[in-house]
Tab-separated table of C-alpha atoms in Angstrom:
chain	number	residue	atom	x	y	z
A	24	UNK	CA	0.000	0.000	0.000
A	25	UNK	CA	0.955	3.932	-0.023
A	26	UNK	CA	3.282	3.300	3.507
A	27	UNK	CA	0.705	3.902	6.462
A	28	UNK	CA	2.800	6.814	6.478
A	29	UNK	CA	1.895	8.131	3.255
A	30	UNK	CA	-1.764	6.566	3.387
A	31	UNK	CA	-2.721	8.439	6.337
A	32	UNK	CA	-1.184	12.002	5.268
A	33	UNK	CA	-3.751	11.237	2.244
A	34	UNK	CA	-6.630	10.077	4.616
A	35	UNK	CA	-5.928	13.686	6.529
A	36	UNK	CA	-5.760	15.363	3.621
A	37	UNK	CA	-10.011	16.119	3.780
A	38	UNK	CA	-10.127	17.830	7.264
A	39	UNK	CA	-11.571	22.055	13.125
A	40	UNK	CA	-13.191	24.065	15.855
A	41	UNK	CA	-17.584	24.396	17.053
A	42	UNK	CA	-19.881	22.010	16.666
A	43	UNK	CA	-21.659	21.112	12.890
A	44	UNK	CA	-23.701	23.319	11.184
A	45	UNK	CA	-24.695	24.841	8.379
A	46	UNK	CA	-21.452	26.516	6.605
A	47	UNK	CA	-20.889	28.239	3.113
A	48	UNK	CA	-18.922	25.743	1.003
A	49	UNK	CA	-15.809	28.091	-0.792
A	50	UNK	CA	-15.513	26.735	-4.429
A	51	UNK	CA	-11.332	27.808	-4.236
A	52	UNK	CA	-10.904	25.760	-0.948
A	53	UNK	CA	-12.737	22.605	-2.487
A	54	UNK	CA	-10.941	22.791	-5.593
A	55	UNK	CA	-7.225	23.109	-3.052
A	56	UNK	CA	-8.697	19.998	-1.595
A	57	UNK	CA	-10.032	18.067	-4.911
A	58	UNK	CA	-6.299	18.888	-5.857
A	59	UNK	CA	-4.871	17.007	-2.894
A	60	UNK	CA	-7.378	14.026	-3.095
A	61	UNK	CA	-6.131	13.630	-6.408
A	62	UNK	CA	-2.262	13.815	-6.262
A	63	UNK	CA	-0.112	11.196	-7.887
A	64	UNK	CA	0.135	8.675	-4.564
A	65	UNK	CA	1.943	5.565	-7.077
A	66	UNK	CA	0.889	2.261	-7.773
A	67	UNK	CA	1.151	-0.953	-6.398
A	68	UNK	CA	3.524	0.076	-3.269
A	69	UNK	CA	5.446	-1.796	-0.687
A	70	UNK	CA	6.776	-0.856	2.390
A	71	UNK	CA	8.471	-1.025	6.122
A	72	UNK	CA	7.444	1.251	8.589
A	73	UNK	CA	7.802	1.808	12.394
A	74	UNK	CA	5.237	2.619	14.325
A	75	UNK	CA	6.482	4.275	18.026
A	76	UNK	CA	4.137	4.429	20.258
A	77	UNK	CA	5.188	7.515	23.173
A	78	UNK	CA	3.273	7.651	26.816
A	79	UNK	CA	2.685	11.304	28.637
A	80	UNK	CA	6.388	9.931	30.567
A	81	UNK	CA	7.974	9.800	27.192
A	82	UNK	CA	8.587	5.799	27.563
A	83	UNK	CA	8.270	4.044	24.251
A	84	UNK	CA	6.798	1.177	22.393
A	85	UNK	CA	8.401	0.627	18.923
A	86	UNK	CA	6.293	-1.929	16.303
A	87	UNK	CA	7.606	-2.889	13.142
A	88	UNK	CA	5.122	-2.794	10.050
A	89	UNK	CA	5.284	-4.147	6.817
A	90	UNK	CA	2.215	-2.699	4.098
A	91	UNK	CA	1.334	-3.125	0.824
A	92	UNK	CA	-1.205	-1.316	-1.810
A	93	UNK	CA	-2.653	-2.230	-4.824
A	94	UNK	CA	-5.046	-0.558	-6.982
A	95	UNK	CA	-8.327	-2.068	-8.332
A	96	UNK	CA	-8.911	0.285	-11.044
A	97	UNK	CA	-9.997	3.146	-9.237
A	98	UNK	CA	-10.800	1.659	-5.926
A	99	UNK	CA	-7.314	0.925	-3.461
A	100	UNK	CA	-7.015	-2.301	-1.155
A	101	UNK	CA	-4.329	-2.187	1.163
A	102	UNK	CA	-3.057	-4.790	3.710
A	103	UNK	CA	-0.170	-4.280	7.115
A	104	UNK	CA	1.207	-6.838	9.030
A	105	UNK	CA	2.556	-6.039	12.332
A	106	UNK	CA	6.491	-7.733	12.408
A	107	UNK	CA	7.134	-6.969	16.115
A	108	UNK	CA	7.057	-7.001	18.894
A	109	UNK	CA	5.519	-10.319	19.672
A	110	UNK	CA	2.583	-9.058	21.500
A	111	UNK	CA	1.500	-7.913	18.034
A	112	UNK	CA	3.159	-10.487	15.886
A	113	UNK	CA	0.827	-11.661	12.534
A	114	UNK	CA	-1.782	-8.583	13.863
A	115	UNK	CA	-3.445	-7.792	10.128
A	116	UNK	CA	-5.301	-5.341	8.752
A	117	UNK	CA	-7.247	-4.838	5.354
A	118	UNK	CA	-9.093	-1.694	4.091
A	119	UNK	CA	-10.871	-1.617	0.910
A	120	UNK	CA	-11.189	1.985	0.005
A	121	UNK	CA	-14.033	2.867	-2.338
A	122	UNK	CA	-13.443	5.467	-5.218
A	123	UNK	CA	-17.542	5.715	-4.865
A	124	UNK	CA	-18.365	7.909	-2.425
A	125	UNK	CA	-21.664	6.153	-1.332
A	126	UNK	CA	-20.346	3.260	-0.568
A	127	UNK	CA	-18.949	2.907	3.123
A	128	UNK	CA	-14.809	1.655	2.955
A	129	UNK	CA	-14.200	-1.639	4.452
A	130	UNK	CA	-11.821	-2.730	6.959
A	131	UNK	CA	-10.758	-6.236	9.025
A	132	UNK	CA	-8.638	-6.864	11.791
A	133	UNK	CA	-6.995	-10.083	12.910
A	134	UNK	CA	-6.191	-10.603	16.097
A	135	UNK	CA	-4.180	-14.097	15.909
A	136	UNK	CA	-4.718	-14.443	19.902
A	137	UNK	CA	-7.835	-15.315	19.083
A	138	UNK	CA	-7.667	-16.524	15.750
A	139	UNK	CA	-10.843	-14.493	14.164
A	140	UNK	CA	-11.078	-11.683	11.566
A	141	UNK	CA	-12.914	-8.649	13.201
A	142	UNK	CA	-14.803	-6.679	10.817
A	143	UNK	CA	-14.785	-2.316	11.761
A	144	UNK	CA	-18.111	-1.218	12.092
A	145	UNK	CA	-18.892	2.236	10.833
A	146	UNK	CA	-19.612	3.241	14.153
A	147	UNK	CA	-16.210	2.176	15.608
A	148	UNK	CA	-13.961	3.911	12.718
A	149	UNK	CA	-13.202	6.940	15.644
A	150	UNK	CA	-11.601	4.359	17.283
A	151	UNK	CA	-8.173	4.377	18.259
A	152	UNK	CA	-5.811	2.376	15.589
A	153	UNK	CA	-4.168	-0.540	17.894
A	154	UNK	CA	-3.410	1.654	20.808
A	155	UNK	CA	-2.032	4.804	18.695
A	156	UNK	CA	-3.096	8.819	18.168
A	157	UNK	CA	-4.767	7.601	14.654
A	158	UNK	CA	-8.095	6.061	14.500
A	159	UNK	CA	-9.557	3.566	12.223
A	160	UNK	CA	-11.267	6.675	9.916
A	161	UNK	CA	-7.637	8.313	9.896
A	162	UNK	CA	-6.864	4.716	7.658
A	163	UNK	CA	-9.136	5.772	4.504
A	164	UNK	CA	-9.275	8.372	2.603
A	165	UNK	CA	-11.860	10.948	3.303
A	166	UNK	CA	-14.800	11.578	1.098
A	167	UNK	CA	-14.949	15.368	-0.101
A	168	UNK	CA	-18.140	15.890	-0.392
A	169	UNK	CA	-19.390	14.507	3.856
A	170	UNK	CA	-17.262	18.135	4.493
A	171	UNK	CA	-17.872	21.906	3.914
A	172	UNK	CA	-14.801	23.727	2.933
A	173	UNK	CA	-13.345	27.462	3.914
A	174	UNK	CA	-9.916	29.395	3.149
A	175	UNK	CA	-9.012	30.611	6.639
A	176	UNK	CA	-5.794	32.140	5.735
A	177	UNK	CA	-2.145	31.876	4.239
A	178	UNK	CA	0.618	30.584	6.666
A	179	UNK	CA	4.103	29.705	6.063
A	180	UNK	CA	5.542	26.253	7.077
A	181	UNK	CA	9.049	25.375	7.684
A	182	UNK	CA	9.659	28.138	5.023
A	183	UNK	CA	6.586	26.620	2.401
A	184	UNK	CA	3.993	29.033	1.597
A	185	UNK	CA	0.631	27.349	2.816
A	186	UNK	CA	-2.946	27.685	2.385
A	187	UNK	CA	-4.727	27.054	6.148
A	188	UNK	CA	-8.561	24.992	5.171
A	189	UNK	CA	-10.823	24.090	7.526
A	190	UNK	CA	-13.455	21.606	7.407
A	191	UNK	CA	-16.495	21.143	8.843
A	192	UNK	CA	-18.522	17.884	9.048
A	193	UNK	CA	-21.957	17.997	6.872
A	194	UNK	CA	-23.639	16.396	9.528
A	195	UNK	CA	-23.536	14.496	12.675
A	196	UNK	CA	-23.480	11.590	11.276
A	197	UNK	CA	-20.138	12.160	9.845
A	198	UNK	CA	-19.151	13.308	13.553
A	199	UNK	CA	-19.747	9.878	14.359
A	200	UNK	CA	-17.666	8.417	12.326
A	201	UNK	CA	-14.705	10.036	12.314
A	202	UNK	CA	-14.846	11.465	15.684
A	203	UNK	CA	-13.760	15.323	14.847
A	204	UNK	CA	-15.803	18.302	15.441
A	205	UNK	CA	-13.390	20.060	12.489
A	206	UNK	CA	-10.168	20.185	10.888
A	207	UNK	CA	-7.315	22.591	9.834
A	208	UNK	CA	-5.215	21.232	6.917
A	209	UNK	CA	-2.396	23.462	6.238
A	210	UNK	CA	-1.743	22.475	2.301
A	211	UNK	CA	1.745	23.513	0.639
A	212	UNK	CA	1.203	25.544	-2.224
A	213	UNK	CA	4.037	24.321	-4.431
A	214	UNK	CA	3.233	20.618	-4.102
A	215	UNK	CA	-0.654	20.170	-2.386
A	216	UNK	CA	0.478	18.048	0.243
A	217	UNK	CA	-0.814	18.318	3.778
A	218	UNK	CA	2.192	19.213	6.167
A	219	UNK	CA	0.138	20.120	8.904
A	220	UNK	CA	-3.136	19.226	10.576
A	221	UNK	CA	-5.257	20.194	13.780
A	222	UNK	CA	-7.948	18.352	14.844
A	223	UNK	CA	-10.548	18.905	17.715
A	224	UNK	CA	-12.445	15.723	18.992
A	225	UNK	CA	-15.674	15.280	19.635
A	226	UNK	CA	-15.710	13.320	22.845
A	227	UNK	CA	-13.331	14.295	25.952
A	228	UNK	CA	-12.195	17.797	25.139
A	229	UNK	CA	-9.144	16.736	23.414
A	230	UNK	CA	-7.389	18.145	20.516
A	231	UNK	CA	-4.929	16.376	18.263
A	232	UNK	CA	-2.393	17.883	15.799
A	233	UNK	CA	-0.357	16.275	13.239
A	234	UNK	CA	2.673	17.113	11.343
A	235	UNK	CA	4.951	15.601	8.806
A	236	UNK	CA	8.557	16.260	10.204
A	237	UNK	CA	10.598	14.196	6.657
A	238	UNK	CA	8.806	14.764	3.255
A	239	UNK	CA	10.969	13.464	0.479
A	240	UNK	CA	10.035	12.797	-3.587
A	241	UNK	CA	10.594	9.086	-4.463
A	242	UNK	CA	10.167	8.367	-7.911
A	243	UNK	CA	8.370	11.362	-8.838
A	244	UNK	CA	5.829	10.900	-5.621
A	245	UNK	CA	5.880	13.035	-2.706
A	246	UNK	CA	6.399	10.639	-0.124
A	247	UNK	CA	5.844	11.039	4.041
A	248	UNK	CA	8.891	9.631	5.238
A	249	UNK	CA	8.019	10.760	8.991
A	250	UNK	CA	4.445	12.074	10.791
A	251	UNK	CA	3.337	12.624	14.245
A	252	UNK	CA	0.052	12.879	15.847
A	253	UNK	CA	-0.113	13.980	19.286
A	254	UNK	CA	-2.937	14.081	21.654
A	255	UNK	CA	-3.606	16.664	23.626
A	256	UNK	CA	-5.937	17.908	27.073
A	257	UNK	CA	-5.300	21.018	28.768
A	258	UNK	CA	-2.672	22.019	26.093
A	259	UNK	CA	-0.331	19.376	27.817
A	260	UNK	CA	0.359	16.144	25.627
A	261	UNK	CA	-0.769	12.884	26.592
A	262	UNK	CA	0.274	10.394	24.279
A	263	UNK	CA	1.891	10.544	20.593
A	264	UNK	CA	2.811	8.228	17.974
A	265	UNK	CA	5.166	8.586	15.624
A	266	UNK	CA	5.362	7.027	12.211
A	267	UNK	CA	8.554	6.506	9.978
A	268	UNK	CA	8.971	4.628	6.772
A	269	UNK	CA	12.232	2.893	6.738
A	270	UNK	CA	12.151	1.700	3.221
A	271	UNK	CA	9.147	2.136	0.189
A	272	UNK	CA	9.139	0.907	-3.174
A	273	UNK	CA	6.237	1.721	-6.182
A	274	UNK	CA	5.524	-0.505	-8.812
A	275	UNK	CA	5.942	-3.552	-7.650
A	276	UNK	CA	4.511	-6.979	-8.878
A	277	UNK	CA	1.664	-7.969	-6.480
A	278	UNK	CA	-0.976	-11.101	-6.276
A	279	UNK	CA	-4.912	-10.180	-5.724
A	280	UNK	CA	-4.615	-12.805	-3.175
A	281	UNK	CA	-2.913	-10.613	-0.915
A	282	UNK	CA	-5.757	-8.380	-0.358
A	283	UNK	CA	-8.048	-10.772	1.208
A	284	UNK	CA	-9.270	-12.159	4.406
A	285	UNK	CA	-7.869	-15.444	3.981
A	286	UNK	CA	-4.734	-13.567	3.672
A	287	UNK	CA	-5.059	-12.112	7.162
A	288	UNK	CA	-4.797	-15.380	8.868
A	289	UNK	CA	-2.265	-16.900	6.691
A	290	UNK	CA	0.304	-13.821	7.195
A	291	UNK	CA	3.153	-12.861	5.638
């Protein structure tokens, strides 16, 4: 697949701040956005990726990834396996993402402890992503038109000249499955990809922000080599996970029968 680094910076690409309601859509921000969704993201990936894991005490947890994409004309199927450490050993998960924006993605877990492929309901997609800051929404890409669009300003960004978009869920429906109130995306203007990104929650009072600290073009493809997401209460941060791909390739020769259930149990 894209590397889950480079899946989710496209999942947060359509993204903050009061609670849904009615809100002028601004043509030039959904065209920005359109412009991201549709960025050149490669075909037929494979990657390695750590996944660390960092407490409110700073102690860490470090899991090793491996992911792979493939596209099915203009729908995406993607498939991780957790490496390490052993208490996630031969962990799965599949997402079938949907080009069609009425149809609801599809995602499975394994859990090899207890030997059974869990399907994620809609309702559990705000859901934390095996104990990280992402949740099982941040995994798919985000249809355009469940959010209203507005250009809140110009910013720069590590020196990049950005445009700051917020977006606001249609409905609260769409709260409930992905969890936010609204977004910020902060969108480079040279390239359209999301460096920056502020979330607020809808449950708790928490707010989340992430940011892509290593962005790097790999065969043509702007790549996220390195993202964080940090949680945050009381402006103090309580947990953050940081993701870094440690090797990607595109265009690789891949089987169908990788992107399937059966696949889940068998592993790597």
């Amino acid at each position: 697949m894209r590397s889950i680094t480079t899946l989710l910076f496209f999942a947060l690409a359509a993204l903050f701040l009061a609670a849904p309601c009615a809100h002028a859509d601004d043509a030039k921000a959904r065209e920005i956005m359109q412009k991201v969704n549709d960025r050149d993201d490669g075909d037929n990936a494979v990657s390695e990726e750590e996944m660390i894991l960092i407490d409110k005490r700073g102690k860490q947890r470090v899991r090793k990834i491996k992911s792979f994409r493939k596209d099915f004309g203009e729908d995406t199927h993607s498939i991780l396996f957790f490496e390490e450490p052993a208490d996630v050993r031969d962990t799965s998960f599949l997402t079938f993402d949907y080009d069609d924006e009425s149809k609801d993605d599809d995602q499975w877990l394994y859990l090899p402890a207890l030997k059974k492929v869990k399907r994620i309901a809609s309702s559990d997609k705000d859901g934390a992503f095996m104990g990280s800051d992402f949740t099982y929404g941040d995994m798919t890409e985000r249809a355009l038109s469940k959010f209203s669009y507005e250009m809140v300003r110009e910013e720069d960004v590590d020196g990049h000249k950005c445009w700051v978009i917020q977006s606001t869920p249609i409905n609260d429906d769409v709260v409930d499955e992905y969890g936010y109130l609204k977004s910020r995306a902060f969108v480079r203007q040279d390239n359209y990809v999301v460096v920056r990104a502020q979330f607020q929650w809808a449950k708790g009072n928490k707010f989340k922000e992430m940011r892509v600290e290593k962005l790097e073009q790999i065969d043509g493809i702007w790549t996220a080599l390195e993202m964080t997401m940090k949680t945050m209460k009381n402006k103090e941060i309580v947990h953050q996970t940081l993701l870094r791909t440690t090797s990607i390739k595109y265009n690789q020769p891949m089987d169908e029968t990788m992107f399937t259930t059966r696949r889940m149990e068998t592993g790597l």
